[in-house]
Amino acid sequence: MRFFSYLSSFISAWRDYPAEENTVLGNRYTIQQMIGEGSYGILYQCLDQQSGCVVAVKQSRPSKGDYARQLLNREAAVLRSLQHPQIPAYRDFFSNNRNCYLVMSYINGDTLEDLIFEQDMKYEEDECIEITLQLLKLVRYIHEQGYVHLDLRIPNVLFKDGRINLIDFGLARRIGEPPPLHVPARKKFKRNSSASSVKYKDSKESEDLRDIGHFMLFMLYSTYEPDNNRSAVVERSWQEELHLSIELQNMIKRLLQLSEPYLSSLEFMNELQSLANARNHPSDKDKKGSL
C-alpha cells in the first residue's frame, strides 16, 4: 500500500514539474522564470513575443485535473470583470490537452514583509492609517463590482512606486456566493512557496475586512519593542503590547469581529477617513487643550 502511495506521489510530482526557462507557451509566451506555485497552479514570468512585454502566466496544475482548470477559468472571469491599474489586467486565456493558462499583466513590487524585515521600515499609526486607506479604496472597488477577494494576505499586497497593488484572485467569489462543495484540501497560492491548506471563507465583505485588520496589526507591530524585563511565559494581547489610540484600537477590534463588526467596507473606509482628517486637522478645542 505504501508503495502505491509513493508511486502516486511520484507520478503527480513528475506531471507537475515546472516548465523550463525559455519554454514557449501557446506559441507566444517565453518563460523567463517560475515565480510561484500552489496546489492548483504554477506561476511564470514570461516574455510576450508579440508585444515585447513581460507578463505573468498562471498554469493549472496537471495532477489536479478538471478542478484546477475550473479554478483558473473562474479567476480569468473575475479579472475580465475588474479593470483597475492596481489589479492584474486580463490578457489572454488558452489551453492544450492537459492544462489551461491565464495570461495577466505582470505586477512586481515589495510586500509588507519585505519592507519591514529587509528595508527596516517602521509604521506608526498615521502611516498605518494612510496605507490602509489606500488598500481600502482598492478593496472597495472590488466590492463595488460585486466581488470579495478573500485572500488579502501579506504576499498578495504589493507596494510599488508609492502605490498599492493587489494580486492573486484565485479565491475571489461573487458576494453572497456559497463556497465550493466537496473540494479537496487546497494550498494557498503564494509566490515562491506553497502554504497551508485553505479553509474556504464566506463570501462577505466582512471576511476581507478581517484580513485588513490582521494586515494593520502586522504593520503596527513593526514598531513593537519587547519588554525584556517581562517574563516571556506571560502572553499579552495586541491591545496590551501595542500602544494604540483608543479610536484605532476600537476599529481593529471591529475588523477582527471582537466587537460589533462593520457592515461594509464603505462604513469602515468612511470611519477611518474621518479619523485621518481629525488627526491631520485637530479641532480648536484640541488645540487649546494642548497649549
PDB file of C-alpha atoms in Angstrom:
ATOM      1  CA  MET A   1       0.000   0.000   0.000  1.00  0.00           C
ATOM      2  CA  ARG A   2       2.811   2.392   0.870  1.00  0.00           C
ATOM      3  CA  PHE A   3       4.458   1.600  -2.456  1.00  0.00           C
ATOM      4  CA  PHE A   4       1.363   2.618  -4.441  1.00  0.00           C
ATOM      5  CA  SER A   5       1.018   5.790  -2.365  1.00  0.00           C
ATOM      6  CA  TYR A   6       4.650   6.623  -3.053  1.00  0.00           C
ATOM      7  CA  LEU A   7       4.227   5.826  -6.745  1.00  0.00           C
ATOM      8  CA  SER A   8       1.151   8.057  -6.976  1.00  0.00           C
ATOM      9  CA  SER A   9       3.009  10.931  -5.304  1.00  0.00           C
ATOM     10  CA  PHE A  10       5.978  10.434  -7.607  1.00  0.00           C
ATOM     11  CA  ILE A  11       3.807  10.487 -10.733  1.00  0.00           C
ATOM     12  CA  SER A  12       1.981  13.627  -9.554  1.00  0.00           C
ATOM     13  CA  ALA A  13       5.281  15.373  -8.839  1.00  0.00           C
ATOM     14  CA  TRP A  14       6.611  14.365 -12.251  1.00  0.00           C
ATOM     15  CA  ARG A  15       3.500  15.622 -14.041  1.00  0.00           C
ATOM     16  CA  ASP A  16       3.587  18.889 -12.094  1.00  0.00           C
ATOM     17  CA  TYR A  17       7.264  19.618 -12.630  1.00  0.00           C
ATOM     18  CA  PRO A  18       7.515  23.261 -13.734  1.00  0.00           C
ATOM     19  CA  ALA A  19       8.363  24.008 -17.342  1.00  0.00           C
ATOM     20  CA  GLU A  20      11.949  25.043 -18.002  1.00  0.00           C
ATOM     21  CA  GLU A  21      13.132  28.544 -18.797  1.00  0.00           C
ATOM     22  CA  ASN A  22      12.855  29.513 -22.482  1.00  0.00           C
ATOM     23  CA  THR A  23       9.931  27.130 -22.981  1.00  0.00           C
ATOM     24  CA  VAL A  24       7.358  28.799 -25.234  1.00  0.00           C
ATOM     25  CA  LEU A  25       3.750  28.538 -24.063  1.00  0.00           C
ATOM     26  CA  GLY A  26       0.928  28.894 -26.559  1.00  0.00           C
ATOM     27  CA  ASN A  27       3.432  29.622 -29.343  1.00  0.00           C
ATOM     28  CA  ARG A  28       3.785  33.109 -27.873  1.00  0.00           C
ATOM     29  CA  TYR A  29       4.922  33.373 -24.233  1.00  0.00           C
ATOM     30  CA  THR A  30       8.568  32.559 -23.452  1.00  0.00           C
ATOM     31  CA  ILE A  31       9.180  31.532 -19.848  1.00  0.00           C
ATOM     32  CA  GLN A  32      11.800  33.677 -18.110  1.00  0.00           C
ATOM     33  CA  GLN A  33      11.397  32.167 -14.654  1.00  0.00           C
ATOM     34  CA  MET A  34       8.944  30.474 -12.329  1.00  0.00           C
ATOM     35  CA  ILE A  35       7.848  32.979  -9.673  1.00  0.00           C
ATOM     36  CA  GLY A  36       5.406  30.970  -7.572  1.00  0.00           C
ATOM     37  CA  GLU A  37       3.348  27.836  -7.166  1.00  0.00           C
ATOM     38  CA  GLY A  38       0.418  26.494  -5.201  1.00  0.00           C
ATOM     39  CA  SER A  39      -1.502  23.251  -5.043  1.00  0.00           C
ATOM     40  CA  TYR A  40      -3.614  24.152  -8.077  1.00  0.00           C
ATOM     41  CA  GLY A  41      -1.365  26.388 -10.141  1.00  0.00           C
ATOM     42  CA  ILE A  42       2.127  27.369 -11.228  1.00  0.00           C
ATOM     43  CA  LEU A  43       3.014  30.998 -11.972  1.00  0.00           C
ATOM     44  CA  TYR A  44       5.607  32.050 -14.538  1.00  0.00           C
ATOM     45  CA  GLN A  45       7.133  35.340 -15.567  1.00  0.00           C
ATOM     46  CA  CYS A  46       7.106  35.312 -19.361  1.00  0.00           C
ATOM     47  CA  LEU A  47       8.002  37.473 -22.338  1.00  0.00           C
ATOM     48  CA  ASP A  48       5.149  38.077 -24.770  1.00  0.00           C
ATOM     49  CA  GLN A  49       6.792  37.607 -28.179  1.00  0.00           C
ATOM     50  CA  GLN A  50       4.114  39.672 -29.921  1.00  0.00           C
ATOM     51  CA  SER A  51       4.087  42.760 -27.695  1.00  0.00           C
ATOM     52  CA  GLY A  52       7.561  42.526 -26.184  1.00  0.00           C
ATOM     53  CA  CYS A  53       6.000  42.989 -22.716  1.00  0.00           C
ATOM     54  CA  VAL A  54       6.693  40.941 -19.614  1.00  0.00           C
ATOM     55  CA  VAL A  55       3.533  39.133 -18.466  1.00  0.00           C
ATOM     56  CA  ALA A  56       2.500  36.699 -15.738  1.00  0.00           C
ATOM     57  CA  VAL A  57       1.177  33.326 -16.883  1.00  0.00           C
ATOM     58  CA  LYS A  58      -0.595  31.053 -14.423  1.00  0.00           C
ATOM     59  CA  GLN A  59      -0.836  27.390 -15.412  1.00  0.00           C
ATOM     60  CA  SER A  60      -3.319  24.908 -13.966  1.00  0.00           C
ATOM     61  CA  ARG A  61      -1.552  22.077 -12.158  1.00  0.00           C
ATOM     62  CA  PRO A  62      -1.792  18.911 -14.320  1.00  0.00           C
ATOM     63  CA  SER A  63      -2.229  16.438 -11.444  1.00  0.00           C
ATOM     64  CA  LYS A  64      -5.329  18.311 -10.210  1.00  0.00           C
ATOM     65  CA  GLY A  65      -7.198  17.765 -13.459  1.00  0.00           C
ATOM     66  CA  ASP A  66     -10.547  19.362 -14.200  1.00  0.00           C
ATOM     67  CA  TYR A  67     -10.860  21.126 -10.856  1.00  0.00           C
ATOM     68  CA  ALA A  68      -7.618  23.070 -11.360  1.00  0.00           C
ATOM     69  CA  ARG A  69      -8.797  24.091 -14.820  1.00  0.00           C
ATOM     70  CA  GLN A  70     -12.155  25.135 -13.375  1.00  0.00           C
ATOM     71  CA  LEU A  71     -10.445  27.344 -10.779  1.00  0.00           C
ATOM     72  CA  LEU A  72      -8.317  29.044 -13.400  1.00  0.00           C
ATOM     73  CA  ASN A  73     -11.330  29.669 -15.641  1.00  0.00           C
ATOM     74  CA  ARG A  74     -13.037  31.212 -12.646  1.00  0.00           C
ATOM     75  CA  GLU A  75     -10.102  33.504 -11.890  1.00  0.00           C
ATOM     76  CA  ALA A  76      -9.991  34.581 -15.537  1.00  0.00           C
ATOM     77  CA  ALA A  77     -13.669  35.536 -15.369  1.00  0.00           C
ATOM     78  CA  VAL A  78     -13.044  37.650 -12.266  1.00  0.00           C
ATOM     79  CA  LEU A  79     -10.136  39.513 -13.874  1.00  0.00           C
ATOM     80  CA  ARG A  80     -12.191  40.181 -17.001  1.00  0.00           C
ATOM     81  CA  SER A  81     -14.723  41.952 -14.767  1.00  0.00           C
ATOM     82  CA  LEU A  82     -12.127  44.057 -12.941  1.00  0.00           C
ATOM     83  CA  GLN A  83     -10.376  46.844 -14.801  1.00  0.00           C
ATOM     84  CA  HIS A  84      -8.106  48.761 -12.463  1.00  0.00           C
ATOM     85  CA  PRO A  85      -4.456  49.845 -12.881  1.00  0.00           C
ATOM     86  CA  GLN A  86      -3.541  48.343  -9.500  1.00  0.00           C
ATOM     87  CA  ILE A  87      -5.012  44.915 -10.277  1.00  0.00           C
ATOM     88  CA  PRO A  88      -3.530  42.453 -12.825  1.00  0.00           C
ATOM     89  CA  ALA A  89      -5.184  43.007 -16.196  1.00  0.00           C
ATOM     90  CA  TYR A  90      -6.580  40.038 -18.092  1.00  0.00           C
ATOM     91  CA  ARG A  91      -4.581  39.467 -21.283  1.00  0.00           C
ATOM     92  CA  ASP A  92      -5.262  36.010 -22.669  1.00  0.00           C
ATOM     93  CA  PHE A  93      -6.508  32.524 -21.898  1.00  0.00           C
ATOM     94  CA  PHE A  94      -5.638  29.338 -23.756  1.00  0.00           C
ATOM     95  CA  SER A  95      -5.416  25.601 -23.188  1.00  0.00           C
ATOM     96  CA  ASN A  96      -3.825  22.453 -24.519  1.00  0.00           C
ATOM     97  CA  ASN A  97      -4.649  18.810 -23.918  1.00  0.00           C
ATOM     98  CA  ARG A  98      -3.706  18.894 -20.225  1.00  0.00           C
ATOM     99  CA  ASN A  99      -3.547  22.459 -18.954  1.00  0.00           C
ATOM    100  CA  CYS A 100      -5.139  25.877 -19.033  1.00  0.00           C
ATOM    101  CA  TYR A 101      -3.134  29.103 -18.982  1.00  0.00           C
ATOM    102  CA  LEU A 102      -4.210  32.528 -17.737  1.00  0.00           C
ATOM    103  CA  VAL A 103      -2.143  35.455 -19.014  1.00  0.00           C
ATOM    104  CA  MET A 104      -2.133  38.653 -16.938  1.00  0.00           C
ATOM    105  CA  SER A 105      -0.186  41.875 -16.785  1.00  0.00           C
ATOM    106  CA  TYR A 106       2.891  41.384 -14.630  1.00  0.00           C
ATOM    107  CA  ILE A 107       2.932  43.368 -11.379  1.00  0.00           C
ATOM    108  CA  ASN A 108       6.104  43.347  -9.335  1.00  0.00           C
ATOM    109  CA  GLY A 109       6.744  45.043  -6.018  1.00  0.00           C
ATOM    110  CA  ASP A 110       7.638  44.666  -2.363  1.00  0.00           C
ATOM    111  CA  THR A 111       5.439  43.017   0.211  1.00  0.00           C
ATOM    112  CA  LEU A 112       4.949  44.498   3.669  1.00  0.00           C
ATOM    113  CA  GLU A 113       7.183  41.704   4.947  1.00  0.00           C
ATOM    114  CA  ASP A 114       9.951  42.791   2.547  1.00  0.00           C
ATOM    115  CA  LEU A 115       9.653  46.407   3.654  1.00  0.00           C
ATOM    116  CA  ILE A 116       9.725  45.634   7.378  1.00  0.00           C
ATOM    117  CA  PHE A 117      12.319  42.865   7.575  1.00  0.00           C
ATOM    118  CA  GLU A 118      14.593  43.706   4.638  1.00  0.00           C
ATOM    119  CA  GLN A 119      14.306  47.505   4.450  1.00  0.00           C
ATOM    120  CA  ASP A 120      13.710  48.068   8.186  1.00  0.00           C
ATOM    121  CA  MET A 121      10.587  50.169   7.639  1.00  0.00           C
ATOM    122  CA  LYS A 122       8.585  51.233  10.692  1.00  0.00           C
ATOM    123  CA  TYR A 123       4.911  52.167  10.602  1.00  0.00           C
ATOM    124  CA  GLU A 124       3.378  54.421  13.215  1.00  0.00           C
ATOM    125  CA  GLU A 125      -0.383  54.961  13.451  1.00  0.00           C
ATOM    126  CA  ASP A 126      -0.503  57.785  10.905  1.00  0.00           C
ATOM    127  CA  GLU A 127       1.392  55.771   8.279  1.00  0.00           C
ATOM    128  CA  CYS A 128      -0.757  52.726   9.009  1.00  0.00           C
ATOM    129  CA  ILE A 129      -3.942  54.742   8.506  1.00  0.00           C
ATOM    130  CA  GLU A 130      -2.680  56.247   5.244  1.00  0.00           C
ATOM    131  CA  ILE A 131      -1.667  52.870   3.784  1.00  0.00           C
ATOM    132  CA  THR A 132      -4.873  51.194   4.948  1.00  0.00           C
ATOM    133  CA  LEU A 133      -6.932  53.902   3.240  1.00  0.00           C
ATOM    134  CA  GLN A 134      -5.051  53.200   0.005  1.00  0.00           C
ATOM    135  CA  LEU A 135      -5.764  49.488   0.336  1.00  0.00           C
ATOM    136  CA  LEU A 136      -9.384  50.153   1.258  1.00  0.00           C
ATOM    137  CA  LYS A 137     -10.020  52.189  -1.883  1.00  0.00           C
ATOM    138  CA  LEU A 138      -8.820  49.242  -3.937  1.00  0.00           C
ATOM    139  CA  VAL A 139     -10.840  46.717  -1.940  1.00  0.00           C
ATOM    140  CA  ARG A 140     -13.869  48.999  -2.129  1.00  0.00           C
ATOM    141  CA  TYR A 141     -13.597  48.988  -5.920  1.00  0.00           C
ATOM    142  CA  ILE A 142     -13.642  45.170  -5.907  1.00  0.00           C
ATOM    143  CA  HIS A 143     -16.689  45.124  -3.638  1.00  0.00           C
ATOM    144  CA  GLU A 144     -18.493  47.632  -5.850  1.00  0.00           C
ATOM    145  CA  GLN A 145     -18.026  45.244  -8.777  1.00  0.00           C
ATOM    146  CA  GLY A 146     -19.780  42.568  -6.728  1.00  0.00           C
ATOM    147  CA  TYR A 147     -16.761  40.506  -5.655  1.00  0.00           C
ATOM    148  CA  VAL A 148     -14.828  39.734  -2.490  1.00  0.00           C
ATOM    149  CA  HIS A 149     -11.114  38.911  -2.704  1.00  0.00           C
ATOM    150  CA  LEU A 150     -10.992  36.504   0.275  1.00  0.00           C
ATOM    151  CA  ASP A 151      -7.188  36.264   0.299  1.00  0.00           C
ATOM    152  CA  LEU A 152      -5.865  39.657   1.420  1.00  0.00           C
ATOM    153  CA  ARG A 153      -2.684  38.206   2.871  1.00  0.00           C
ATOM    154  CA  ILE A 154       0.726  39.871   3.093  1.00  0.00           C
ATOM    155  CA  PRO A 155       2.113  38.218  -0.119  1.00  0.00           C
ATOM    156  CA  ASN A 156      -0.833  39.465  -2.183  1.00  0.00           C
ATOM    157  CA  VAL A 157      -0.451  43.172  -1.373  1.00  0.00           C
ATOM    158  CA  LEU A 158       2.443  44.681  -3.321  1.00  0.00           C
ATOM    159  CA  PHE A 159       3.982  48.137  -2.871  1.00  0.00           C
ATOM    160  CA  LYS A 160       5.495  49.822  -5.923  1.00  0.00           C
ATOM    161  CA  ASP A 161       6.170  53.474  -6.757  1.00  0.00           C
ATOM    162  CA  GLY A 162       4.095  54.681  -3.823  1.00  0.00           C
ATOM    163  CA  ARG A 163       1.030  52.665  -4.833  1.00  0.00           C
ATOM    164  CA  ILE A 164      -0.550  49.509  -3.507  1.00  0.00           C
ATOM    165  CA  ASN A 165      -1.301  46.685  -5.934  1.00  0.00           C
ATOM    166  CA  LEU A 166      -3.448  43.649  -5.253  1.00  0.00           C
ATOM    167  CA  ILE A 167      -2.765  40.273  -6.866  1.00  0.00           C
ATOM    168  CA  ASP A 168      -3.948  36.632  -6.797  1.00  0.00           C
ATOM    169  CA  PHE A 169      -7.698  36.437  -7.310  1.00  0.00           C
ATOM    170  CA  GLY A 170      -7.762  32.639  -7.197  1.00  0.00           C
ATOM    171  CA  LEU A 171     -10.136  32.572  -4.206  1.00  0.00           C
ATOM    172  CA  ALA A 172     -12.302  35.554  -5.215  1.00  0.00           C
ATOM    173  CA  ARG A 173     -16.047  34.984  -5.437  1.00  0.00           C
ATOM    174  CA  ARG A 174     -19.226  36.901  -6.010  1.00  0.00           C
ATOM    175  CA  ILE A 175     -20.582  38.491  -2.841  1.00  0.00           C
ATOM    176  CA  GLY A 176     -23.003  36.021  -1.284  1.00  0.00           C
ATOM    177  CA  GLU A 177     -21.871  33.126  -3.468  1.00  0.00           C
ATOM    178  CA  PRO A 178     -21.547  29.878  -1.484  1.00  0.00           C
ATOM    179  CA  PRO A 179     -18.092  28.301  -1.145  1.00  0.00           C
ATOM    180  CA  PRO A 180     -17.209  25.263  -3.285  1.00  0.00           C
ATOM    181  CA  LEU A 181     -18.629  21.970  -2.080  1.00  0.00           C
ATOM    182  CA  HIS A 182     -16.712  18.708  -1.677  1.00  0.00           C
ATOM    183  CA  VAL A 183     -13.413  20.297  -2.561  1.00  0.00           C
ATOM    184  CA  PRO A 184     -10.143  18.531  -1.755  1.00  0.00           C
ATOM    185  CA  ALA A 185      -7.742  20.405   0.527  1.00  0.00           C
ATOM    186  CA  ARG A 186      -6.007  23.188  -1.315  1.00  0.00           C
ATOM    187  CA  LYS A 187      -2.861  25.109  -0.547  1.00  0.00           C
ATOM    188  CA  LYS A 188      -2.980  28.868  -0.849  1.00  0.00           C
ATOM    189  CA  PHE A 189      -1.233  30.240  -3.887  1.00  0.00           C
ATOM    190  CA  LYS A 190       1.867  32.079  -2.752  1.00  0.00           C
ATOM    191  CA  ARG A 191       4.821  33.394  -4.683  1.00  0.00           C
ATOM    192  CA  ASN A 192       7.883  31.142  -4.415  1.00  0.00           C
ATOM    193  CA  SER A 193       6.307  28.694  -1.967  1.00  0.00           C
ATOM    194  CA  SER A 194       3.329  26.565  -1.043  1.00  0.00           C
ATOM    195  CA  ALA A 195       1.339  27.382   2.071  1.00  0.00           C
ATOM    196  CA  SER A 196      -1.103  25.519   4.284  1.00  0.00           C
ATOM    197  CA  SER A 197      -4.472  24.229   3.115  1.00  0.00           C
ATOM    198  CA  VAL A 198      -7.307  26.653   2.575  1.00  0.00           C
ATOM    199  CA  LYS A 199     -10.381  26.918   4.709  1.00  0.00           C
ATOM    200  CA  TYR A 200     -12.954  28.489   2.440  1.00  0.00           C
ATOM    201  CA  LYS A 201     -14.474  31.691   3.784  1.00  0.00           C
ATOM    202  CA  ASP A 202     -17.967  33.073   3.450  1.00  0.00           C
ATOM    203  CA  SER A 203     -18.378  35.446   0.514  1.00  0.00           C
ATOM    204  CA  LYS A 204     -18.862  38.533   2.674  1.00  0.00           C
ATOM    205  CA  GLU A 205     -17.181  41.920   2.800  1.00  0.00           C
ATOM    206  CA  SER A 206     -16.508  41.270   6.483  1.00  0.00           C
ATOM    207  CA  GLU A 207     -14.049  38.499   5.540  1.00  0.00           C
ATOM    208  CA  ASP A 208     -11.933  40.953   3.547  1.00  0.00           C
ATOM    209  CA  LEU A 209     -12.187  43.418   6.428  1.00  0.00           C
ATOM    210  CA  ARG A 210     -10.943  40.783   8.868  1.00  0.00           C
ATOM    211  CA  ASP A 211      -7.899  40.266   6.636  1.00  0.00           C
ATOM    212  CA  ILE A 212      -7.332  44.031   6.606  1.00  0.00           C
ATOM    213  CA  GLY A 213      -7.401  44.015  10.412  1.00  0.00           C
ATOM    214  CA  HIS A 214      -4.610  41.435  10.502  1.00  0.00           C
ATOM    215  CA  PHE A 215      -2.742  43.412   7.835  1.00  0.00           C
ATOM    216  CA  MET A 216      -2.902  46.545  10.002  1.00  0.00           C
ATOM    217  CA  LEU A 217      -1.638  44.704  13.074  1.00  0.00           C
ATOM    218  CA  PHE A 218       1.284  43.277  11.106  1.00  0.00           C
ATOM    219  CA  MET A 219       2.169  46.826  10.067  1.00  0.00           C
ATOM    220  CA  LEU A 220       1.812  48.280  13.555  1.00  0.00           C
ATOM    221  CA  TYR A 221       3.961  45.558  15.131  1.00  0.00           C
ATOM    222  CA  SER A 222       6.902  46.942  13.116  1.00  0.00           C
ATOM    223  CA  THR A 223       7.395  49.468  15.946  1.00  0.00           C
ATOM    224  CA  TYR A 224       6.944  46.970  18.780  1.00  0.00           C
ATOM    225  CA  GLU A 225       9.801  46.718  21.257  1.00  0.00           C
ATOM    226  CA  PRO A 226       9.514  43.740  23.624  1.00  0.00           C
ATOM    227  CA  ASP A 227       9.897  44.346  27.330  1.00  0.00           C
ATOM    228  CA  ASN A 228      12.997  42.381  28.294  1.00  0.00           C
ATOM    229  CA  ASN A 229      12.088  42.668  31.978  1.00  0.00           C
ATOM    230  CA  ARG A 230       8.776  40.897  31.489  1.00  0.00           C
ATOM    231  CA  SER A 231       8.536  37.136  31.739  1.00  0.00           C
ATOM    232  CA  ALA A 232       8.347  35.521  28.303  1.00  0.00           C
ATOM    233  CA  VAL A 233       5.931  32.945  29.699  1.00  0.00           C
ATOM    234  CA  VAL A 234       3.194  35.542  30.173  1.00  0.00           C
ATOM    235  CA  GLU A 235       1.431  36.112  26.873  1.00  0.00           C
ATOM    236  CA  ARG A 236      -0.124  39.501  26.238  1.00  0.00           C
ATOM    237  CA  SER A 237      -2.747  40.561  23.731  1.00  0.00           C
ATOM    238  CA  TRP A 238      -2.037  43.008  20.926  1.00  0.00           C
ATOM    239  CA  GLN A 239      -4.051  45.609  22.857  1.00  0.00           C
ATOM    240  CA  GLU A 240      -1.528  45.311  25.706  1.00  0.00           C
ATOM    241  CA  GLU A 241       1.603  45.140  23.553  1.00  0.00           C
ATOM    242  CA  LEU A 242       0.773  47.962  21.140  1.00  0.00           C
ATOM    243  CA  HIS A 243       0.197  51.461  22.472  1.00  0.00           C
ATOM    244  CA  LEU A 244      -2.586  52.467  20.096  1.00  0.00           C
ATOM    245  CA  SER A 245      -5.084  55.277  20.283  1.00  0.00           C
ATOM    246  CA  ILE A 246      -8.445  54.132  21.594  1.00  0.00           C
ATOM    247  CA  GLU A 247     -10.059  55.075  18.268  1.00  0.00           C
ATOM    248  CA  LEU A 248      -7.783  52.866  16.167  1.00  0.00           C
ATOM    249  CA  GLN A 249      -7.888  50.074  18.725  1.00  0.00           C
ATOM    250  CA  ASN A 250     -11.681  50.016  18.586  1.00  0.00           C
ATOM    251  CA  MET A 251     -11.636  49.949  14.789  1.00  0.00           C
ATOM    252  CA  ILE A 252      -9.287  46.972  14.686  1.00  0.00           C
ATOM    253  CA  LYS A 253     -11.452  45.136  17.206  1.00  0.00           C
ATOM    254  CA  ARG A 254     -14.438  45.649  14.898  1.00  0.00           C
ATOM    255  CA  LEU A 255     -12.420  44.449  11.900  1.00  0.00           C
ATOM    256  CA  LEU A 256     -11.423  41.284  13.763  1.00  0.00           C
ATOM    257  CA  GLN A 257     -15.041  40.883  14.903  1.00  0.00           C
ATOM    258  CA  LEU A 258     -14.061  41.122  18.565  1.00  0.00           C
ATOM    259  CA  SER A 259     -16.821  43.711  18.855  1.00  0.00           C
ATOM    260  CA  GLU A 260     -19.697  44.733  16.587  1.00  0.00           C
ATOM    261  CA  PRO A 261     -18.364  44.168  13.029  1.00  0.00           C
ATOM    262  CA  TYR A 262     -18.561  46.682  10.232  1.00  0.00           C
ATOM    263  CA  LEU A 263     -21.466  46.178   7.836  1.00  0.00           C
ATOM    264  CA  SER A 264     -19.399  47.076   4.772  1.00  0.00           C
ATOM    265  CA  SER A 265     -16.016  48.249   3.568  1.00  0.00           C
ATOM    266  CA  LEU A 266     -17.599  51.642   2.853  1.00  0.00           C
ATOM    267  CA  GLU A 267     -18.591  52.039   6.506  1.00  0.00           C
ATOM    268  CA  PHE A 268     -15.053  51.297   7.668  1.00  0.00           C
ATOM    269  CA  MET A 269     -13.463  53.493   4.998  1.00  0.00           C
ATOM    270  CA  ASN A 270     -15.619  56.464   5.989  1.00  0.00           C
ATOM    271  CA  GLU A 271     -14.820  55.990   9.674  1.00  0.00           C
ATOM    272  CA  LEU A 272     -11.093  55.622   9.036  1.00  0.00           C
ATOM    273  CA  GLN A 273     -11.072  58.679   6.762  1.00  0.00           C
ATOM    274  CA  SER A 274     -12.806  60.695   9.485  1.00  0.00           C
ATOM    275  CA  LEU A 275     -10.127  59.626  11.955  1.00  0.00           C
ATOM    276  CA  ALA A 276      -7.387  60.601   9.495  1.00  0.00           C
ATOM    277  CA  ASN A 277      -8.985  64.012   8.963  1.00  0.00           C
ATOM    278  CA  ALA A 278      -9.295  64.586  12.712  1.00  0.00           C
ATOM    279  CA  ARG A 279      -5.634  63.692  13.271  1.00  0.00           C
ATOM    280  CA  ASN A 280      -4.482  65.948  10.429  1.00  0.00           C
ATOM    281  CA  HIS A 281      -6.760  68.851  11.379  1.00  0.00           C
ATOM    282  CA  PRO A 282      -7.353  68.868  15.151  1.00  0.00           C
ATOM    283  CA  SER A 283     -10.304  70.910  16.375  1.00  0.00           C
ATOM    284  CA  ASP A 284      -9.898  74.293  18.085  1.00  0.00           C
ATOM    285  CA  LYS A 285     -10.792  72.615  21.368  1.00  0.00           C
ATOM    286  CA  ASP A 286      -7.970  70.116  20.938  1.00  0.00           C
ATOM    287  CA  LYS A 287      -5.539  72.913  20.044  1.00  0.00           C
ATOM    288  CA  LYS A 288      -6.435  74.885  23.171  1.00  0.00           C
ATOM    289  CA  GLY A 289      -6.072  71.801  25.308  1.00  0.00           C
ATOM    290  CA  SER A 290      -2.520  71.306  24.045  1.00  0.00           C
ATOM    291  CA  LEU A 291      -1.410  74.872  24.930  1.00  0.00           C
TER     292      LEU A 291
END
